[in-house]
């Protein structure tokens, strides 16, 4: 074996680039947002991404995890990642402090159709705990509010305590032409929003199916049911997009882990147009 | 290998066979070929022609592999062993990076494999088809893999044409063999007293100049074509690809999956011996001081419980899910992903399956009843 540094980093998609933690924000007990800056000025300068794309984020000596980029693509020199601490690697990452280094490979995958959706109303449907992949799209729209129409954000959780950070929804609610709808499958003492599954909210939301783009993220079964109901309301599958999650080890279509039917979610997704993925969505055991 | 190369043929006398090894060594190649090691056929170093397993032939059937002593003095009577061509280009364990902590940060250094020129002698048509599939995956996707590239670019490939099929072979139905038609530098057909040598690249043609080849009578080439056609005709197993990939996607809820799941042990053997399976995981190995860490990719299998794991749940918890994942990927999704089947018909997964599961039988059942039910 020979040490080979002649291969320049962009040619070797496995090379991990150190990034310094500029800021750390505790969003909730188990959720942190890091603002990262790639150390190498050349890499930093060429880094471009779209909302919905992800990086492989690396903790030295531990491993890599796939994490969505939630910051704005017009400021690619700083990268925000909101990470939920769920296991071995995210646990180590969660303990890092400003000044510490994480590693980055990316950006990988396909993002949301922000250009195509320009001028349309937007319906965001999310379920479950995280849903980081849509956060980048939502923030993107709010920074360019005049380019998009009505904004409806629907978010469902299993139980009230699963609503991980309420403040963010309150902040979104404050934007013009924006409605935020929350629901919980189970009731709770302090829960004064809807009780029931997220798809029940569709009856309350006004939208024109011909001028709406849907962006969804959450359990595949939920997205399947939601897309069915939305189709009944006149939305065509080519205006509905979903973000998918699979086990990921490489991020570049080589390791085989992230497959869903004929797709590699790391390179054909994670954001996919519904009509391409519908036959596979929520199918058990795949 | 140059696709514009015009093939030429010549005859190499048996006693001149060592010249081939000499010529390769003069060109700086390390030579490997099929060798017997601890009773198993493996790629091993070839110092002299006696290192080839002369006087042995293999018998394979689902769940069985047997080597038999023969009186033959041929070098290439053994068709293949458990080890496919795959480990030569996609290493079972490949160190990708060494990461070292510096003052406050860290540096990641790629560790590329040693590009020592390597001649591989005794490569079968199905091996070459497997190699072409792996090239498609590792070199012709959105990201070319520099580790695979380094191992690939150093190769000089000498194919040996098949004139005897195993009970498990079905390359003919997959369109990959028994005759190798591309992807080699030289190809040999072994006769009783000589070899017919075919060039497949400019490099191969240059090497052939050192071999003092004799002209081949056209009649001889026709005879060899007939021998290879007979080898194809002797194959009893097959996969009918005409309804794929659709038919297998549609078979998602077929009861045959339950049946095969009762037999399958999820041992991963089939994926390890398969020349095309490419799944891998990445292992991180920090040193005790936590100042240096190595990242290596390691073969993985869709039969392991971790393969479909995402936090909090396993997407393919049962053996049924995993066998279905494997077969559906191999024979159906692969076509959508790479424009070719993921199976080259080498038969290894039949032979090395401890319970003798035969994918050609499984696919037949999965597709037949679909047609019967008219869906
Ligand atoms: C495209 C994509 C975007 C994501 N974006 C975010 C995000 O913005 N914020 C966030 O908090 N999480 C996100 N996730 C989920 C995140 O990748 C997992 O939570 C993380 O990998 C868990 O790692 P762990 O070691 O802490 O968990 P453990 O459960 O201890 O370990 C699981 C190990 O399995 C492997 N693994 C590979 N893929 C996954 C996966 N998808 N889920 C779980 N394990 C996996 C990793 O090697 C990981 O170390 C995303 C996942 C995908 C696929
Ligand atoms: S699936 Fe089986 S027969 Fe087909 S290439 Fe792989 S090991 Fe050979
Ligand atoms: S070799 Fe046979 S038993 Fe083992 S995982 Fe493959 S099909 Fe199952
Ligand atoms: S994450 Fe490796 S193939 Fe998609």
XYZ file of C-alpha atoms and ligand atoms in Angstrom:
734
model
C 0.000 0.000 0.000
C 1.194 3.483 -0.692
C 0.109 6.792 0.706
C -1.371 8.653 -2.222
C -2.155 12.273 -1.733
C -1.820 13.061 -5.423
C -5.501 12.232 -5.949
C -7.178 15.559 -5.291
C -10.094 15.350 -2.864
C -13.006 16.024 -5.267
C -11.924 13.030 -7.339
C -12.072 10.749 -4.364
C -15.639 10.804 -3.060
C -14.593 8.976 0.104
C -12.362 11.744 1.432
C -13.755 13.404 4.543
C -13.261 17.153 4.906
C -12.849 18.657 8.380
C -15.382 21.331 9.329
C -15.236 23.514 12.402
C -18.283 23.947 14.624
C -18.994 27.680 14.640
C -22.161 27.565 16.708
C -24.191 25.026 18.586
C -27.837 25.507 19.458
C -29.771 23.164 21.703
C -33.219 22.987 20.103
C -34.734 20.444 22.448
C -33.307 17.976 24.961
C -32.257 15.547 22.213
C -31.912 17.916 19.270
C -28.980 20.152 18.410
C -28.271 22.424 15.490
C -24.671 22.930 14.457
C -23.388 25.648 12.198
C -20.358 24.230 10.390
C -17.675 25.740 8.229
C -15.473 23.622 6.010
C -11.857 24.276 6.908
C -10.292 23.991 3.491
C -10.997 27.305 1.698
C -10.922 25.666 -1.744
C -13.508 23.022 -0.799
C -15.596 25.653 0.970
C -15.592 27.859 -2.109
C -16.862 25.188 -4.464
C -19.483 23.775 -2.098
C -23.023 24.266 -3.470
C -26.196 22.553 -2.368
C -29.984 22.538 -2.688
C -32.595 22.272 0.065
C -33.294 18.587 0.662
C -29.757 17.409 -0.070
C -27.690 15.839 2.681
C -24.128 15.501 3.898
C -22.434 12.514 5.440
C -21.389 13.983 8.797
C -18.431 12.315 10.474
C -17.311 12.091 14.076
C -13.592 11.306 14.354
C -12.963 7.672 15.185
C -16.683 6.852 15.376
C -18.426 7.008 12.034
C -20.585 8.849 9.542
C -24.311 9.576 9.477
C -26.549 11.043 6.753
C -27.850 14.477 7.804
C -29.907 16.972 5.796
C -28.610 20.467 5.186
C -31.118 22.912 6.636
C -29.381 26.232 5.999
C -29.836 28.462 2.974
C -28.199 27.519 -0.329
C -27.346 31.177 -0.998
C -24.917 31.012 1.925
C -23.096 27.773 1.210
C -20.023 28.753 3.217
C -21.879 27.936 6.389
C -23.804 24.708 6.758
C -26.491 24.112 9.348
C -27.349 20.590 10.429
C -30.073 19.769 12.911
C -29.335 16.427 14.495
C -31.504 14.254 16.661
C -29.501 12.136 19.058
C -30.700 8.581 18.611
C -27.678 6.286 18.838
C -23.985 5.671 18.811
C -22.745 8.215 16.285
C -25.273 10.975 16.855
C -24.579 10.654 20.577
C -20.909 11.514 20.081
C -21.777 14.297 17.641
C -24.266 15.740 20.112
C -21.550 16.186 22.717
C -19.317 18.237 20.424
C -18.795 21.919 21.215
C -18.002 25.072 19.229
C -14.401 24.904 18.056
C -14.502 21.100 17.710
C -14.259 19.490 14.291
C -16.720 17.289 12.506
C -16.092 15.818 9.067
C -18.166 16.315 5.937
C -18.632 14.534 2.637
C -21.250 15.902 0.318
C -23.576 17.317 -0.690
C -25.351 14.210 -1.929
C -28.705 13.327 -3.450
C -31.532 15.225 -5.081
C -33.327 18.080 -3.349
C -36.803 19.649 -3.441
C -38.199 21.204 -6.668
C -37.784 24.773 -5.407
C -37.592 26.276 -8.912
C -40.586 24.421 -10.336
C -42.661 25.236 -7.288
C -42.086 28.986 -7.727
C -45.362 30.870 -7.924
C -47.360 27.923 -6.566
C -48.997 27.385 -3.222
C -47.119 24.992 -1.002
C -48.498 22.218 1.139
C -46.037 20.652 3.559
C -47.076 17.384 5.185
C -44.858 15.885 7.855
C -45.250 13.220 10.442
C -43.195 11.691 13.176
C -40.276 13.029 15.108
C -37.727 14.797 12.994
C -38.484 15.773 9.432
C -35.300 17.730 9.019
C -35.408 17.245 5.219
C -38.346 19.667 4.796
C -37.005 22.277 7.177
C -34.522 23.489 4.574
C -37.334 23.904 2.042
C -39.595 25.739 4.491
C -36.864 28.176 5.523
C -35.925 28.633 1.872
C -39.468 29.689 1.041
C -39.724 32.073 3.981
C -36.549 33.828 2.874
C -38.128 34.297 -0.566
C -41.691 34.704 0.571
C -42.770 36.764 -2.453
C -41.842 33.922 -4.853
C -44.356 31.475 -3.414
C -48.092 31.475 -2.770
C -50.027 30.254 0.252
C -48.077 28.122 2.645
C -49.802 25.359 4.624
C -47.680 23.341 7.013
C -49.285 20.197 8.424
C -47.465 18.271 11.098
C -48.647 15.197 12.939
C -47.188 13.428 15.967
C -48.162 10.254 17.813
C -48.463 11.880 21.219
C -48.178 15.500 22.428
C -44.712 14.982 23.951
C -43.432 14.004 20.476
C -43.818 17.590 19.297
C -40.129 18.262 19.605
C -39.902 21.958 19.189
C -43.061 23.868 19.304
C -41.262 27.254 19.113
C -40.269 26.630 15.552
C -43.847 26.023 14.490
C -44.866 29.199 16.308
C -42.194 31.123 14.434
C -43.389 29.731 11.110
C -46.967 30.610 11.963
C -45.960 34.258 12.247
C -45.061 34.510 8.552
C -47.523 36.120 6.119
C -49.875 33.868 4.128
C -48.912 30.891 6.266
C -50.974 28.386 8.221
C -49.515 25.830 10.566
C -51.687 22.862 11.489
C -50.645 20.521 14.266
C -52.241 17.274 15.271
C -51.577 14.427 17.661
C -52.930 10.892 17.394
C -53.409 10.849 21.164
C -54.946 13.669 23.216
C -53.091 15.407 26.066
C -53.829 17.922 28.824
C -51.847 20.751 27.265
C -52.658 19.844 23.691
C -55.044 22.407 22.275
C -54.556 21.501 18.621
C -56.331 18.850 16.576
C -56.464 15.252 17.795
C -56.250 12.603 15.080
C -53.993 11.550 12.225
C -52.376 14.163 10.030
C -54.423 13.257 6.962
C -57.618 14.363 8.759
C -56.321 17.895 8.468
C -56.689 17.798 4.693
C -60.402 18.458 5.058
C -59.705 21.768 6.747
C -57.047 23.053 4.426
C -58.056 25.101 1.398
C -55.903 24.652 -1.685
C -56.221 24.803 -5.431
C -54.916 21.456 -6.723
C -53.743 23.002 -9.987
C -51.551 25.563 -8.283
C -50.151 23.586 -5.378
C -46.926 21.689 -4.809
C -46.838 19.146 -2.017
C -43.691 18.307 -0.066
C -43.907 15.393 2.324
C -41.671 13.700 4.825
C -42.394 11.101 7.460
C -43.440 7.470 7.772
C -43.924 5.915 4.350
C -47.376 4.611 5.211
C -48.492 8.092 6.187
C -47.158 9.485 2.908
C -48.893 6.763 0.976
C -52.254 7.456 2.570
C -51.724 11.200 2.254
C -50.896 11.002 -1.434
C -53.997 8.916 -2.019
C -56.252 11.416 -0.273
C -54.596 14.343 -1.992
C -55.078 12.671 -5.370
C -58.761 12.474 -4.576
C -58.681 16.206 -3.995
C -57.359 16.637 -7.522
C -53.614 16.845 -6.958
C -51.615 15.031 -9.621
C -48.629 12.883 -8.553
C -46.210 15.001 -10.584
C -46.867 17.868 -8.139
C -46.205 15.790 -5.053
C -42.720 15.122 -3.694
C -41.575 12.970 -0.807
C -38.298 12.688 1.081
C -37.299 9.138 1.925
C -35.031 7.535 4.448
C -32.983 4.366 4.190
C -29.847 2.962 5.779
C -26.918 4.811 4.223
C -23.242 3.955 4.400
C -21.735 5.634 1.333
C -24.097 8.328 0.066
C -22.909 7.859 -3.514
C -24.760 4.845 -4.874
C -22.100 2.219 -4.215
C -22.745 0.472 -0.903
C -26.177 -0.918 -1.800
C -27.853 -0.205 1.543
C -30.302 2.538 0.620
C -32.233 0.693 -2.065
C -35.964 0.995 -2.460
C -37.227 -0.985 -5.440
C -35.156 0.064 -8.441
C -33.826 3.200 -6.717
C -30.833 4.150 -4.635
C -32.295 6.698 -2.249
C -28.897 8.364 -1.780
C -28.572 9.317 -5.445
C -32.073 9.021 -6.979
C -33.515 10.623 -3.807
C -33.830 11.357 -0.956
C -36.415 13.682 -2.506
C -38.435 11.904 -5.181
C -41.413 12.788 -7.267
C -44.358 10.747 -6.097
C -45.237 9.170 -9.430
C -41.793 7.537 -9.604
C -41.826 6.058 -6.139
C -45.521 5.376 -5.491
C -45.452 1.641 -6.315
C -42.790 1.140 -3.638
C -43.897 3.564 -0.987
C -44.838 1.941 2.295
C -44.594 -1.594 0.943
C -43.620 -3.864 3.794
C -40.307 -5.671 3.942
C -38.388 -3.709 1.312
C -9.036 -3.228 -23.526
C -9.575 -1.696 -26.879
C -12.927 -2.464 -28.476
C -11.537 -1.537 -31.894
C -8.957 -4.298 -31.677
C -9.160 -6.861 -34.479
C -8.778 -10.343 -33.074
C -6.167 -12.713 -34.416
C -5.646 -16.394 -33.655
C -2.630 -18.636 -33.316
C -1.659 -22.016 -31.949
C 0.588 -22.375 -28.933
C 2.122 -25.799 -28.515
C 1.656 -27.340 -25.129
C 5.412 -27.472 -24.471
C 5.571 -23.736 -25.240
C 2.974 -22.874 -22.588
C 5.720 -21.807 -20.120
C 6.706 -19.130 -22.633
C 3.463 -17.368 -21.840
C 4.460 -17.147 -18.185
C 7.958 -15.963 -19.118
C 6.582 -13.295 -21.441
C 4.229 -12.008 -18.760
C 6.991 -11.890 -16.169
C 9.296 -10.071 -18.580
C 6.568 -7.459 -18.943
C 6.631 -7.042 -15.149
C 3.451 -8.922 -14.271
C 2.871 -10.974 -11.185
C 0.883 -13.982 -12.403
C -2.031 -15.592 -10.616
C -4.328 -18.400 -11.656
C -6.472 -21.177 -10.239
C -4.485 -23.201 -7.703
C -5.302 -25.887 -5.184
C -4.922 -24.645 -1.618
C -5.977 -26.866 1.266
C -8.255 -28.804 -1.018
C -9.990 -25.749 -2.420
C -9.562 -23.858 -5.677
C -8.333 -20.325 -5.125
C -6.481 -17.641 -7.010
C -2.822 -18.214 -6.228
C 0.624 -17.306 -7.511
C 1.766 -19.155 -10.605
C 5.537 -19.637 -10.649
C 5.589 -22.531 -13.117
C 2.926 -24.287 -15.155
C 2.953 -27.057 -12.543
C 1.175 -24.724 -10.155
C -2.033 -25.173 -12.129
C -4.281 -27.953 -10.761
C -3.403 -30.531 -13.411
C -5.252 -33.827 -13.028
C -8.218 -32.436 -11.115
C -11.735 -31.613 -12.152
C -14.666 -30.195 -10.204
C -18.204 -31.469 -9.866
C -20.773 -29.025 -8.651
C -24.460 -29.311 -7.878
C -26.750 -27.394 -5.518
C -25.160 -27.575 -2.081
C -22.269 -29.746 -3.304
C -18.715 -29.245 -4.476
C -16.362 -32.110 -5.137
C -12.870 -32.278 -6.638
C -12.034 -35.469 -8.481
C -8.662 -36.881 -9.518
C -8.366 -37.601 -13.242
C -5.769 -38.958 -15.648
C -5.986 -35.766 -17.698
C -2.893 -33.661 -18.150
C -4.857 -30.524 -18.969
C -4.260 -27.366 -16.972
C -7.779 -25.982 -16.953
C -10.160 -28.857 -16.242
C -11.474 -27.185 -13.120
C -14.203 -24.723 -14.078
C -14.226 -22.555 -10.990
C -13.992 -22.382 -7.229
C -15.975 -20.467 -4.622
C -13.854 -17.404 -5.179
C -15.030 -15.386 -8.162
C -13.008 -12.744 -9.957
C -14.612 -10.108 -7.720
C -12.057 -10.006 -4.871
C -9.338 -9.047 -7.355
C -10.967 -5.692 -8.088
C -13.457 -5.141 -5.251
C -11.408 -6.225 -2.261
C -13.242 -7.954 0.623
C -11.619 -5.372 2.857
C -10.284 -2.114 1.447
C -8.760 0.594 3.595
C -10.193 3.858 2.292
C -8.723 6.499 4.531
C -6.399 7.062 7.409
C -7.491 9.965 9.574
C -5.011 11.581 11.882
C -5.602 14.169 14.525
C -3.398 17.199 14.238
C -3.251 20.164 16.608
C -6.971 20.973 16.658
C -8.348 19.297 13.622
C -7.679 16.154 11.593
C -6.361 15.162 8.179
C -7.874 12.434 6.000
C -5.438 10.640 3.693
C -6.698 8.209 1.064
C -4.844 4.895 0.974
C -4.932 3.617 -2.578
C -4.074 -0.020 -3.282
C -0.694 -0.913 -4.680
C -0.995 -0.854 -8.468
C 1.352 -3.843 -8.965
C 0.736 -5.176 -12.496
C -1.195 -8.417 -12.228
C -1.831 -11.027 -14.909
C -4.758 -13.325 -14.233
C -4.683 -16.576 -16.151
C -7.709 -18.842 -16.341
C -10.581 -16.354 -16.290
C -13.957 -17.734 -17.416
C -16.590 -16.006 -19.555
C -18.892 -15.641 -16.545
C -16.037 -14.035 -14.583
C -15.580 -11.492 -17.353
C -19.305 -10.791 -17.452
C -19.201 -10.257 -13.695
C -16.257 -7.922 -14.103
C -18.112 -5.904 -16.745
C -21.021 -5.518 -14.317
C -18.726 -4.401 -11.522
C -17.068 -1.919 -13.907
C -20.485 -0.493 -14.642
C -21.172 -0.050 -10.930
C -17.826 1.183 -9.665
C -16.519 3.121 -12.647
C -19.465 4.338 -14.698
C -21.862 5.756 -12.116
C -21.980 9.373 -10.957
C -18.879 8.730 -8.821
C -15.992 6.644 -10.094
C -14.336 4.645 -7.349
C -10.572 5.297 -7.283
C -9.815 2.156 -5.251
C -11.560 -0.135 -7.686
C -9.968 1.797 -10.538
C -6.464 1.209 -9.157
C -7.039 -2.527 -8.826
C -8.715 -2.709 -12.215
C -6.210 -0.757 -14.287
C -3.277 -2.991 -13.405
C -4.820 -6.145 -14.828
C -3.815 -8.271 -17.780
C -6.562 -10.801 -18.346
C -6.145 -14.202 -19.966
C -9.429 -15.982 -20.404
C -9.852 -19.706 -20.799
C -12.847 -20.732 -22.890
C -15.236 -23.259 -21.406
C -15.759 -26.545 -23.193
C -17.321 -28.346 -20.217
C -20.258 -26.962 -18.261
C -21.028 -27.819 -14.669
C -24.409 -29.067 -13.568
C -24.876 -25.616 -11.991
C -23.866 -23.473 -14.990
C -26.512 -21.464 -16.865
C -24.421 -18.771 -18.528
C -25.882 -19.614 -21.928
C -29.344 -18.483 -20.883
C -27.918 -15.291 -19.380
C -26.063 -14.507 -22.596
C -22.709 -14.346 -20.822
C -20.970 -17.585 -21.880
C -19.611 -20.179 -22.262
C -17.555 -18.341 -24.869
C -15.792 -15.171 -23.771
C -16.101 -12.661 -26.591
C -14.738 -9.464 -25.023
C -13.061 -8.111 -21.946
C -9.829 -10.109 -22.176
C -6.322 -9.416 -23.430
C -5.829 -13.003 -24.528
C -8.163 -15.994 -24.587
C -7.091 -19.634 -24.664
C -8.899 -22.743 -25.773
C -7.169 -25.735 -24.306
C -6.782 -28.715 -26.640
C -5.060 -32.033 -26.041
C -1.719 -31.008 -27.470
C -1.945 -27.246 -27.711
C -3.832 -24.040 -27.044
C -5.679 -21.878 -29.529
C -4.763 -18.318 -28.568
C -6.991 -15.381 -29.442
C -5.966 -11.755 -28.973
C -8.471 -9.371 -27.426
C -6.494 -6.143 -27.117
C -3.405 -4.401 -28.445
C -1.602 -5.327 -25.221
C -2.595 -8.923 -25.790
C -1.405 -8.834 -29.393
C 1.948 -7.403 -28.287
C 2.373 -10.166 -25.761
C 1.372 -12.812 -28.302
C 4.352 -11.797 -30.438
C 6.624 -13.374 -27.812
C 4.879 -16.746 -28.037
C 5.982 -18.090 -31.452
C 2.418 -18.982 -32.392
C 1.618 -21.166 -35.390
C -1.166 -20.388 -37.820
C -4.550 -21.951 -37.018
C -6.257 -23.942 -39.766
C -9.788 -22.564 -40.261
C -11.132 -26.064 -39.720
C -9.709 -26.042 -36.185
C -11.495 -22.809 -35.299
C -14.769 -24.335 -36.534
C -14.196 -27.398 -34.352
C -13.617 -25.226 -31.308
C -16.787 -23.225 -32.029
C -18.671 -26.522 -32.100
C -17.136 -27.611 -28.792
C -18.217 -24.370 -27.124
C -21.689 -24.603 -28.654
C -21.980 -28.138 -27.305
C -20.973 -26.853 -23.881
C -23.777 -24.286 -24.073
C -26.252 -26.924 -25.228
C -25.336 -29.231 -22.342
C -26.570 -26.724 -19.750
C -29.800 -27.856 -18.163
C -30.655 -24.841 -16.043
C -31.837 -21.506 -17.352
C -33.550 -18.274 -16.446
C -36.176 -16.905 -18.801
C -35.561 -13.186 -18.695
C -38.298 -12.158 -21.102
C -40.760 -11.123 -18.389
C -38.179 -9.426 -16.147
C -38.005 -7.100 -14.316
C -41.802 -6.611 -14.158
C -42.745 -10.215 -13.316
C -40.604 -10.265 -10.208
C -41.795 -6.865 -8.971
C -45.334 -8.174 -9.368
C -44.476 -11.298 -7.371
C -43.954 -9.297 -4.160
C -46.752 -11.119 -2.339
C -46.118 -14.575 -3.812
C -46.312 -17.478 -1.346
C -43.101 -18.942 -2.759
C -41.194 -16.398 -0.662
C -42.503 -18.085 2.482
C -41.441 -21.424 1.123
C -37.876 -20.387 0.319
C -37.635 -18.490 3.612
C -38.220 -21.764 5.456
C -35.162 -23.243 3.740
C -32.812 -20.228 3.653
C -30.478 -19.839 6.638
C -29.529 -16.229 5.849
C -25.914 -17.395 6.008
C -24.832 -14.827 3.331
C -22.836 -17.423 1.345
C -24.670 -16.702 -1.895
C -23.788 -13.011 -1.776
C -20.161 -13.650 -0.827
C -19.487 -15.990 -3.745
C -21.492 -13.974 -6.271
C -19.276 -12.190 -8.796
C -21.618 -9.199 -9.016
C -22.903 -8.468 -5.472
C -21.412 -5.141 -4.414
C -22.940 -4.288 -1.018
C -20.471 -3.132 1.556
C -20.320 -1.437 4.910
C -17.680 0.838 6.355
C -15.740 0.036 9.508
C -14.011 2.581 11.645
C -10.943 1.501 13.601
C -9.519 4.130 15.917
C -6.288 3.434 17.769
C -6.193 3.354 21.539
C -5.022 6.954 21.812
C -7.877 8.111 19.588
C -5.353 10.059 17.512
C -5.462 7.932 14.404
C -8.350 6.114 12.814
C -8.707 3.902 9.789
C -11.824 3.610 7.656
C -12.194 0.447 5.639
C -14.983 -0.848 3.476
C -15.918 -4.439 4.049
C -18.213 -6.710 2.039
C -21.697 -6.743 3.435
C -24.745 -8.786 2.515
C -28.454 -8.047 2.245
C -28.973 -11.213 4.308
C -27.559 -9.610 7.471
C -30.031 -8.163 9.988
C -28.259 -4.768 9.917
C -28.542 -4.232 6.189
C -31.988 -2.692 6.320
C -31.642 -1.038 9.713
C -32.644 2.566 10.309
C -32.856 3.931 13.804
C -35.624 2.280 15.730
C -36.536 -0.261 13.081
C -35.376 -2.934 10.710
C -36.994 -2.548 7.312
C -36.364 -6.202 6.409
C -36.768 -8.069 9.695
C -37.485 -11.539 8.297
C -35.478 -13.954 6.157
C -38.360 -13.827 3.703
C -37.849 -10.075 3.319
C -34.124 -10.552 2.805
C -34.299 -13.374 0.309
C -36.894 -11.398 -1.637
C -34.665 -8.338 -1.491
C -31.740 -10.342 -2.828
C -33.505 -12.098 -5.668
C -35.585 -9.084 -6.675
C -32.502 -6.912 -6.751
C -30.378 -9.433 -8.563
C -32.802 -10.401 -11.307
C -35.101 -7.367 -11.569
C -34.070 -4.049 -9.976
C -30.535 -4.489 -11.321
C -31.910 -4.208 -14.854
C -33.491 -0.848 -14.037
C -30.421 0.334 -12.183
C -27.653 -0.715 -14.526
C -29.300 -1.818 -17.758
C -28.261 -5.446 -17.245
C -29.148 -8.420 -15.085
C -27.233 -8.844 -11.835
C -26.786 -12.544 -12.551
C -24.226 -13.942 -14.977
C -25.258 -17.573 -14.528
C -22.045 -18.794 -12.876
C -24.006 -21.099 -10.558
C -21.867 -20.363 -7.499
C -24.808 -19.415 -5.301
C -26.358 -22.833 -5.978
C -23.198 -24.743 -5.172
C -22.229 -22.845 -2.053
C -25.697 -22.606 -0.540
C -25.551 -25.039 2.403
C -29.163 -26.023 1.760
C -28.864 -26.039 -2.016
C -31.328 -23.302 -2.903
C -31.349 -22.878 -6.681
C -32.376 -19.430 -7.862
C -33.305 -20.747 -11.304
C -35.969 -22.909 -9.632
C -37.154 -20.102 -7.378
C -37.594 -17.645 -10.226
C -39.422 -20.249 -12.305
C -41.956 -20.797 -9.528
C -42.321 -17.095 -8.877
C -43.029 -16.348 -12.505
C -44.888 -19.520 -13.525
C -47.748 -19.223 -11.060
C -48.060 -15.589 -12.004
C -48.720 -16.602 -15.576
C -51.066 -19.344 -14.429
C -53.065 -16.889 -12.370
C -53.156 -14.616 -15.401
C -52.142 -11.464 -13.525
C -31.163 11.246 3.629
C -31.189 11.247 5.129
C -31.238 12.448 5.801
C -31.258 12.474 7.186
N -31.291 13.695 7.810
C -31.255 13.731 9.151
C -31.233 14.990 9.839
O -31.221 16.056 9.225
N -31.190 14.969 11.181
C -31.179 13.800 11.886
O -31.159 13.865 13.108
N -31.188 12.598 11.278
C -31.233 12.538 9.928
N -31.218 11.304 9.304
C -31.168 10.071 10.115
C -29.758 9.805 10.598
O -28.925 9.482 9.526
C -29.754 8.661 11.617
O -30.484 9.074 12.718
C -28.364 8.288 12.048
O -27.701 7.589 11.026
C -28.372 7.453 13.284
O -27.044 7.126 13.623
P -26.604 6.651 15.064
O -25.266 6.050 14.964
O -26.689 7.744 16.052
O -27.714 5.595 15.404
P -27.577 4.034 15.717
O -28.948 3.560 15.670
O -26.798 3.823 16.964
O -26.620 3.488 14.598
C -27.063 3.173 13.442
C -25.913 3.080 12.476
O -26.497 2.588 11.307
C -26.129 3.331 10.242
N -27.200 4.038 9.554
C -27.135 4.329 8.258
N -28.211 4.947 7.843
C -29.015 5.072 8.883
C -30.287 5.657 9.036
N -30.940 6.225 8.029
N -30.837 5.589 10.232
C -30.178 5.001 11.234
N -28.962 4.452 11.145
C -28.378 4.480 9.974
C -25.097 4.328 10.692
O -23.818 3.768 10.425
C -25.334 4.438 12.143
O -24.166 4.735 12.841
C -31.220 11.253 7.914
C -31.164 10.047 7.244
C -31.151 10.022 5.863
C -31.095 8.715 5.156
S -26.708 -14.890 -8.617
Fe -25.693 -16.911 -8.395
S -25.527 -17.729 -10.492
Fe -26.002 -15.538 -10.665
S -23.985 -14.548 -10.852
Fe -24.489 -14.531 -8.648
S -23.578 -16.415 -7.825
Fe -23.588 -16.633 -10.075
S -26.502 -19.314 0.558
Fe -28.545 -20.281 0.680
S -28.999 -20.396 2.896
Fe -27.291 -18.937 2.655
S -28.310 -16.900 2.518
Fe -27.994 -17.636 0.374
S -29.931 -18.684 -0.144
Fe -29.905 -18.465 2.118
S -26.002 5.014 0.674
Fe -24.649 3.616 -0.298
S -25.743 3.120 -2.102
Fe -26.953 4.675 -1.223
